[in-house]
GROMACS .gro file of C-alpha atoms in nm:
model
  254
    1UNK     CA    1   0.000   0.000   0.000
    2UNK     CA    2   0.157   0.335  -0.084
    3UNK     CA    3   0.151   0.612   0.226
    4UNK     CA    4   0.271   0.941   0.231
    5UNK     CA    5   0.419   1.062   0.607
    6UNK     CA    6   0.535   1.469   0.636
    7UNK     CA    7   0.871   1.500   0.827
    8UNK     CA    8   1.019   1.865   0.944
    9UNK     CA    9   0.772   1.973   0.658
   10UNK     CA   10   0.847   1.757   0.351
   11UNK     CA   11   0.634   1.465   0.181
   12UNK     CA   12   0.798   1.151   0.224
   13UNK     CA   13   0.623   0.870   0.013
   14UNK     CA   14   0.657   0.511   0.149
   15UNK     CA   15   0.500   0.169   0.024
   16UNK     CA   16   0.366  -0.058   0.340
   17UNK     CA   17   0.313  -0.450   0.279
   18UNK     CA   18   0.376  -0.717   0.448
   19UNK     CA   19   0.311  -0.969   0.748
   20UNK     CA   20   0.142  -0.728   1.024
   21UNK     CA   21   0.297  -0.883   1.287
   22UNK     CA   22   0.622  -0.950   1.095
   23UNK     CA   23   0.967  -0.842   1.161
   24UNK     CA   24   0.983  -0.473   1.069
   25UNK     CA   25   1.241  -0.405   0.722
   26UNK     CA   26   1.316  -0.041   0.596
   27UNK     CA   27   1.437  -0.090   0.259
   28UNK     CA   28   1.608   0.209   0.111
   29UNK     CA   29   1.701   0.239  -0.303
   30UNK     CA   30   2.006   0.397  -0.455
   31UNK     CA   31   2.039   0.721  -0.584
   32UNK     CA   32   1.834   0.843  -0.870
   33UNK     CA   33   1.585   0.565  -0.817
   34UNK     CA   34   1.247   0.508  -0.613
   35UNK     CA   35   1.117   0.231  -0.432
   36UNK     CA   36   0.965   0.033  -0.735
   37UNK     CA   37   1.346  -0.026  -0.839
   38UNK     CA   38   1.350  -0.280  -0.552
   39UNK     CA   39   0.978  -0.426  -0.579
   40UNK     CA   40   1.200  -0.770  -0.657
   41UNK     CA   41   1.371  -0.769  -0.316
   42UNK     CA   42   1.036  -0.654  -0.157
   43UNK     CA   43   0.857  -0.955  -0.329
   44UNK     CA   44   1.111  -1.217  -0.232
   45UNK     CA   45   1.069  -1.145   0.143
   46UNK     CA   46   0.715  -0.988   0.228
   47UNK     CA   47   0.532  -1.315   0.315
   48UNK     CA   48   0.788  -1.288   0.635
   49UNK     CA   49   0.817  -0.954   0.722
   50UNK     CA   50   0.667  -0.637   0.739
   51UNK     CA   51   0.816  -0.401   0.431
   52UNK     CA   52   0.902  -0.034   0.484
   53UNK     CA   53   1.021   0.099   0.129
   54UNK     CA   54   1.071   0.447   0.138
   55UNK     CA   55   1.086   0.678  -0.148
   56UNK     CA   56   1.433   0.914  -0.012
   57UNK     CA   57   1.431   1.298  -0.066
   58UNK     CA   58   1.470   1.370  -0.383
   59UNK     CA   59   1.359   1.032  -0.538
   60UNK     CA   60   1.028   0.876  -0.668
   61UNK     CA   61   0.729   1.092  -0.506
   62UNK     CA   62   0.905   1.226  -0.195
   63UNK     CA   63   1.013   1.589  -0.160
   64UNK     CA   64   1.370   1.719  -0.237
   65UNK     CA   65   1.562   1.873   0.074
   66UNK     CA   66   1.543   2.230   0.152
   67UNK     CA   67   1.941   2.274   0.136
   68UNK     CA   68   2.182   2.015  -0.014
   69UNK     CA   69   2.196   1.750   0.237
   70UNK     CA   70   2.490   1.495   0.347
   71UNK     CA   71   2.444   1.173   0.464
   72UNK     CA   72   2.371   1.282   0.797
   73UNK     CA   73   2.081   1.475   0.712
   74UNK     CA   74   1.932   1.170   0.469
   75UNK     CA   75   2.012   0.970   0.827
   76UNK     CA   76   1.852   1.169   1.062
   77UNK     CA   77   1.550   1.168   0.844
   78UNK     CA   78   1.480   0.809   0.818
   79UNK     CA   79   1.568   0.805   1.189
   80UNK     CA   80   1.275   1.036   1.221
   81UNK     CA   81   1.071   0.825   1.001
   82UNK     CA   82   1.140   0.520   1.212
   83UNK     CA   83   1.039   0.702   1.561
   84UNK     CA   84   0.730   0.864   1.386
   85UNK     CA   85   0.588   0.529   1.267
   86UNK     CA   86   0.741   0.361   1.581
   87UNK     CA   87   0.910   0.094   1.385
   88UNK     CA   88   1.074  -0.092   1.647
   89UNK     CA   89   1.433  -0.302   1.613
   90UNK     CA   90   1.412  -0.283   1.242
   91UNK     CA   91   1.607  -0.476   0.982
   92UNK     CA   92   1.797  -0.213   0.731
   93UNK     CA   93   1.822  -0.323   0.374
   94UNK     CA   94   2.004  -0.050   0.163
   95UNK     CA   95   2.145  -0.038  -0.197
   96UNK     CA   96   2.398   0.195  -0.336
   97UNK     CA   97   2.346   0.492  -0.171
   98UNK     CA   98   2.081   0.364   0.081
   99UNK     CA   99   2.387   0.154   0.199
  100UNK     CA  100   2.565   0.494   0.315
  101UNK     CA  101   2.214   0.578   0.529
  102UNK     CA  102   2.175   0.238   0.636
  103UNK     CA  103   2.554   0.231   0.709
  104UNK     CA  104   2.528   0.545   0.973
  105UNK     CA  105   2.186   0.480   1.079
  106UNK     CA  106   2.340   0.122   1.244
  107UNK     CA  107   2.624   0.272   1.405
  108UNK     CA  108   2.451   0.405   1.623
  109UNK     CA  109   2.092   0.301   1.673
  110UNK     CA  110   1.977  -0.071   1.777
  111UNK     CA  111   1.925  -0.248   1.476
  112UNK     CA  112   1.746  -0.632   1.391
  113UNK     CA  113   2.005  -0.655   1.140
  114UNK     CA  114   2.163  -0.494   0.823
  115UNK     CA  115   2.173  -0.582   0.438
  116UNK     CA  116   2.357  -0.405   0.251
  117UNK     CA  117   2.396  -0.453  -0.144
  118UNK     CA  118   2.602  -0.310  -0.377
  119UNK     CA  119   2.618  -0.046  -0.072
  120UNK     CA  120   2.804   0.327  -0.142
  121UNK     CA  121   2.993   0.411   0.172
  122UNK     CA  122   3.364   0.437   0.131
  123UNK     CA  123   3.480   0.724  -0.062
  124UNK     CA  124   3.592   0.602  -0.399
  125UNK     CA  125   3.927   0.625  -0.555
  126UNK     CA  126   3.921   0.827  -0.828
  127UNK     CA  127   4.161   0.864  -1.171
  128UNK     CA  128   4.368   1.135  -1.276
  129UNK     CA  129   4.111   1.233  -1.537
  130UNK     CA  130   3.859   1.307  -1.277
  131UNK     CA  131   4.107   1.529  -1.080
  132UNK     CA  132   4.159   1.745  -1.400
  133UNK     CA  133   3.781   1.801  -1.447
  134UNK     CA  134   3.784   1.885  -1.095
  135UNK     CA  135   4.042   2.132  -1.065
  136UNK     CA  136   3.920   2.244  -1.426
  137UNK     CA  137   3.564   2.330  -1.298
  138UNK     CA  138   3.723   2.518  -0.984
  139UNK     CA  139   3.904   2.734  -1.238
  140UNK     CA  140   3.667   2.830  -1.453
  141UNK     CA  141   3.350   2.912  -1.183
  142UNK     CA  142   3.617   3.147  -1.043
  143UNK     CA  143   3.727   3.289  -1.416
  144UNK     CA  144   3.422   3.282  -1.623
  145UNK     CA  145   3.152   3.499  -1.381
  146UNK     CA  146   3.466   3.785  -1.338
  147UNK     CA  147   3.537   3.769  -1.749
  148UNK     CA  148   3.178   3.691  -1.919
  149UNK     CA  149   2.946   3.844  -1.634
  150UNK     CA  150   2.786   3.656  -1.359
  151UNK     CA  151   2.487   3.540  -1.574
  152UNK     CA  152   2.673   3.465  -1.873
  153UNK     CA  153   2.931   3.260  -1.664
  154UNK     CA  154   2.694   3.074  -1.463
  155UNK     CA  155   2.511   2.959  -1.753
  156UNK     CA  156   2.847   2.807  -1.937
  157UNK     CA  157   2.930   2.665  -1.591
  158UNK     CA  158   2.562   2.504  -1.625
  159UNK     CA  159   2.680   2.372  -1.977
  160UNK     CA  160   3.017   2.239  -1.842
  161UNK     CA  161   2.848   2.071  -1.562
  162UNK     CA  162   2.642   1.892  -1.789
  163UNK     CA  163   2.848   1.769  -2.002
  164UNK     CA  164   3.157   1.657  -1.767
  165UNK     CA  165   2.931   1.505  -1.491
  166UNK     CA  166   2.811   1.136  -1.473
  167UNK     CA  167   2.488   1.039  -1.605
  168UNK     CA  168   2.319   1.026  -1.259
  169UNK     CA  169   2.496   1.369  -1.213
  170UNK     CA  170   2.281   1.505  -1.555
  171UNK     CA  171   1.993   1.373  -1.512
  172UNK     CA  172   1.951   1.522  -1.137
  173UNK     CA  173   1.789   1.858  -1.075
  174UNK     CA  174   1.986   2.138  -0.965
  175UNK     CA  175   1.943   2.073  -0.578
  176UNK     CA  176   1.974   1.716  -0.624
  177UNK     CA  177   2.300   1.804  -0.801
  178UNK     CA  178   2.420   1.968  -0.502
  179UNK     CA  179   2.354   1.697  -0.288
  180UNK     CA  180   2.522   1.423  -0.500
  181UNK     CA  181   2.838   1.654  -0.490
  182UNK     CA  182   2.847   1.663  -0.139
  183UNK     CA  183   2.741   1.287  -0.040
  184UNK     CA  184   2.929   1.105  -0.319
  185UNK     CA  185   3.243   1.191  -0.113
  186UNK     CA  186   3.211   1.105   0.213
  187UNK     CA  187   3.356   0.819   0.363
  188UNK     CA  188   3.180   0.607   0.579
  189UNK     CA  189   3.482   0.374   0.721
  190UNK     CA  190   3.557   0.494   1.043
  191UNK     CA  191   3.160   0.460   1.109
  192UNK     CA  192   3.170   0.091   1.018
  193UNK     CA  193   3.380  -0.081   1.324
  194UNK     CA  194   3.066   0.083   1.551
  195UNK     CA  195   2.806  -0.124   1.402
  196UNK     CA  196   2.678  -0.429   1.647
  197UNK     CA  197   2.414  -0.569   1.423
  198UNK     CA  198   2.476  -0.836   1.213
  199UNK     CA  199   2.490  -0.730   0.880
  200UNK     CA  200   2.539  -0.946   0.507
  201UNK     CA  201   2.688  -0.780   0.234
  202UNK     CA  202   2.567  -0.901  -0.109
  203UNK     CA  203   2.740  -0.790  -0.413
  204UNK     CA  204   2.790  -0.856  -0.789
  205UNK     CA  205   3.168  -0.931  -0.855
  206UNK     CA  206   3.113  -0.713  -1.182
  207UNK     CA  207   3.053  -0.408  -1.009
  208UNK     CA  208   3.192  -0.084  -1.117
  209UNK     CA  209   3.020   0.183  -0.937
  210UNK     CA  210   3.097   0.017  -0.599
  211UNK     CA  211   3.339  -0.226  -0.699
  212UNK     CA  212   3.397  -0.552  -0.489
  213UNK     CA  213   3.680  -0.464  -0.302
  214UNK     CA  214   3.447  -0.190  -0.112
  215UNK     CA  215   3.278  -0.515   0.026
  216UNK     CA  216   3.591  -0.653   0.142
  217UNK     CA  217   3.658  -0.333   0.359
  218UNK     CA  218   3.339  -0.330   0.474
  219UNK     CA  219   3.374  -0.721   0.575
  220UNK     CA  220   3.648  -0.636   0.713
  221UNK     CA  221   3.559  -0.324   0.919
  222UNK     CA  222   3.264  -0.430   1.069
  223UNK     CA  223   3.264  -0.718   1.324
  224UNK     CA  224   2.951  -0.921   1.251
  225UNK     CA  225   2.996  -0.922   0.861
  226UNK     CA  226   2.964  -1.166   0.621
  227UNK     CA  227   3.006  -1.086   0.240
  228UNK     CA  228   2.840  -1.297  -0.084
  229UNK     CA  229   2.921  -1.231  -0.418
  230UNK     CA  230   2.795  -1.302  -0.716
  231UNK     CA  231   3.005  -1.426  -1.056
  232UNK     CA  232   2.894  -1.227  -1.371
  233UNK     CA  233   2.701  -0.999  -1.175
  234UNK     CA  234   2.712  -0.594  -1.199
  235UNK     CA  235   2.577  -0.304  -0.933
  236UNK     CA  236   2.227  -0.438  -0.944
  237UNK     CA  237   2.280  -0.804  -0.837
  238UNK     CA  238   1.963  -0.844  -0.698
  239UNK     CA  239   1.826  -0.826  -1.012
  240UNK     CA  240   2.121  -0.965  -1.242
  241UNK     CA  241   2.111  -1.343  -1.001
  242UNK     CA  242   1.761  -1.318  -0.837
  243UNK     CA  243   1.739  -1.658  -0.758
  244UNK     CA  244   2.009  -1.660  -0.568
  245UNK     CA  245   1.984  -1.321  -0.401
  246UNK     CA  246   1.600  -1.481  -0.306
  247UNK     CA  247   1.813  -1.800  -0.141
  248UNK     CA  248   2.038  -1.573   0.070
  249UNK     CA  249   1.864  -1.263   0.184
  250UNK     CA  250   1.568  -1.594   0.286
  251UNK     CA  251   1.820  -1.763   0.480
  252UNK     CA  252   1.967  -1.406   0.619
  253UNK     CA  253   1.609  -1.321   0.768
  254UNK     CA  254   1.529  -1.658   0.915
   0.00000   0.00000   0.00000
C-alpha cells in the first residue's frame, strides 16, 4: 500500500506491505531511483516480514531537501521516520546509496540486522582524469563569472556541468546536483567498526560503481559481517542473479 508521512515539513512517500505482525524491514534504493526499483527484493521477502520501502528525498514521489543535504541529514530523516511510525528493532536493507544511510543509521541506533547490497559508503578512488575536471571546474567558476558576467558565466558553468558530470549527475535537478556533490564523497569507514548488528553484504563481482573490493573493507571493518558475491554480476545483483539473491537474503532473515 503506498503512504505518504510529512517530516520537518516535507512529503515523504513510502509503500507498506507485508506480514502485520512481521519483523519490521526499511528498505532504502540507490540514488536516482524510487522504491519500485526494488519491488523484486520486496517480493522475495514480504510473506515474512513487514516491508518499509521508502521513497528518499529527492527520489520517486518524496520531496527534495530544503538545502543540499549529506548523509547525515538523509540519516537523521529516516531516523525520524522510524520514531514517527514507531518501527521498532528494524532490519535495514540499503542499496547503493541507501547503503551509506543504512551504514550510519546502524552505528549508532539498535538495529534487527543490516543488508547491505552493492552499498556506497567508502569514498571512492578516483583517476587522474577526474582530478583534471575537478580542478578544471574550480578554475573556470572562479574565471568565467569575473570575465563573461555573472549570468553569462553561470550559464556556461551550467553547460560544463552537464556535459563533464556522470549520467546520474545530468539527469539530477539542480538541488539534487548539489547533494550528489556533497554525499558522493564522504567516507563512511571509520563509522563501520561501531556497528553491532549483524549485517550481510551481497554484491555482484562485476561491479563498477561500488566495486567488490568496497565489500571486502566493509567485511572487514565491521565485526559481525559476512560478504556474498555473485560471478557475472554488476551493481544491481539483486536483479542480475535473483534466484540466488532470493536464497540468501531468505536464509539471512530466518
Amino acid at each position: 500500500m503506498e503512504k505518504e508521512i510529512t517530516i520537518d515539513g516535507l512529503r515523504i512517500r513510502y509503500e507498506e506491505c507485508g506480514l502485520p505482525d512481521g519483523q519490521p524491514i526499511v528498505m532504502m534504493h540507490g540514488w536516482g531511483c524510487d522504491h519500485t526499483t526494488l519491488a523484486s527484493v520486496r517480493d522475495c521477502i514480504k510473506d515474512r516480514v513487514h516491508v518499509y520501502n521508502v521513497d528518499l528525498p529527492g527520489h520517486g514521489e518524496s520531496d527534495e531537501p530544503p538545502t543540499p543535504w549529506g548523509i547525515e541529514e538523509f540519516t537523521q530523516l529516516i531516523e525520524k521516520f522510524i520514531k514517527k511510525l514507531d518501527i521498532k528493532n528494524p532490519v535495514l536493507l540499503g542499496h547503493s546509496f541507501g547503503g551509506r544511510i543504512s551504514i550510519l543509521l546502524a552505528s549508532r541506533n539498535p538495529i534487527g540486522k543490516v543488508l547491505l547490497v552493492d552499498a556506497a559508503g567508502i569514498k571512492p578512488r578516483r583517476p587522474l582524469k577526474y582530478y583534471v575536471k575537478v580542478y578544471s571546474y574550480k578554475t573556470l567558476k572562479h574565471l568565467l563569472p569575473t570575465l563573461l558576467g555573472k549570468n553569462v558565466g553561470n550559464r556556461l558553468l551550467d553547460k560544463y556541468r552537464g556535459k563533464a558530470g556522470s549520467a546520474d549527475y545530468r539527469n539530477s535537478s539542480p538541488m539534487m546536483r548539489a547533494v550528489m556533490s556533497r554525499c558522493v564523497n564522504e567516507d563512511l569507514k571509520h563509522v563501520m567498526p561501531r556497528i553491532k548488528a549483524s549485517t550481510l553484504l551481497i554484491w555482484g563481482e562485476n561491479d563498477t560503481a561500488t566495486p567488490l573490493s568496497d565489500a571486502k573493507t566493509m567485511e572487514r571493518l565491521i565485526p559481525d559481517a559476512g560478504l556474498v558475491a555473485f560471478p557475472g554480476c554488476g551493481h544491481y545483483s539483486f536483479l542480475d542473479n535473483p534466484g540466488g539473491f532470493r536464497a540468501v537474503v531468505r536464509e539471512f532473515l530466518k
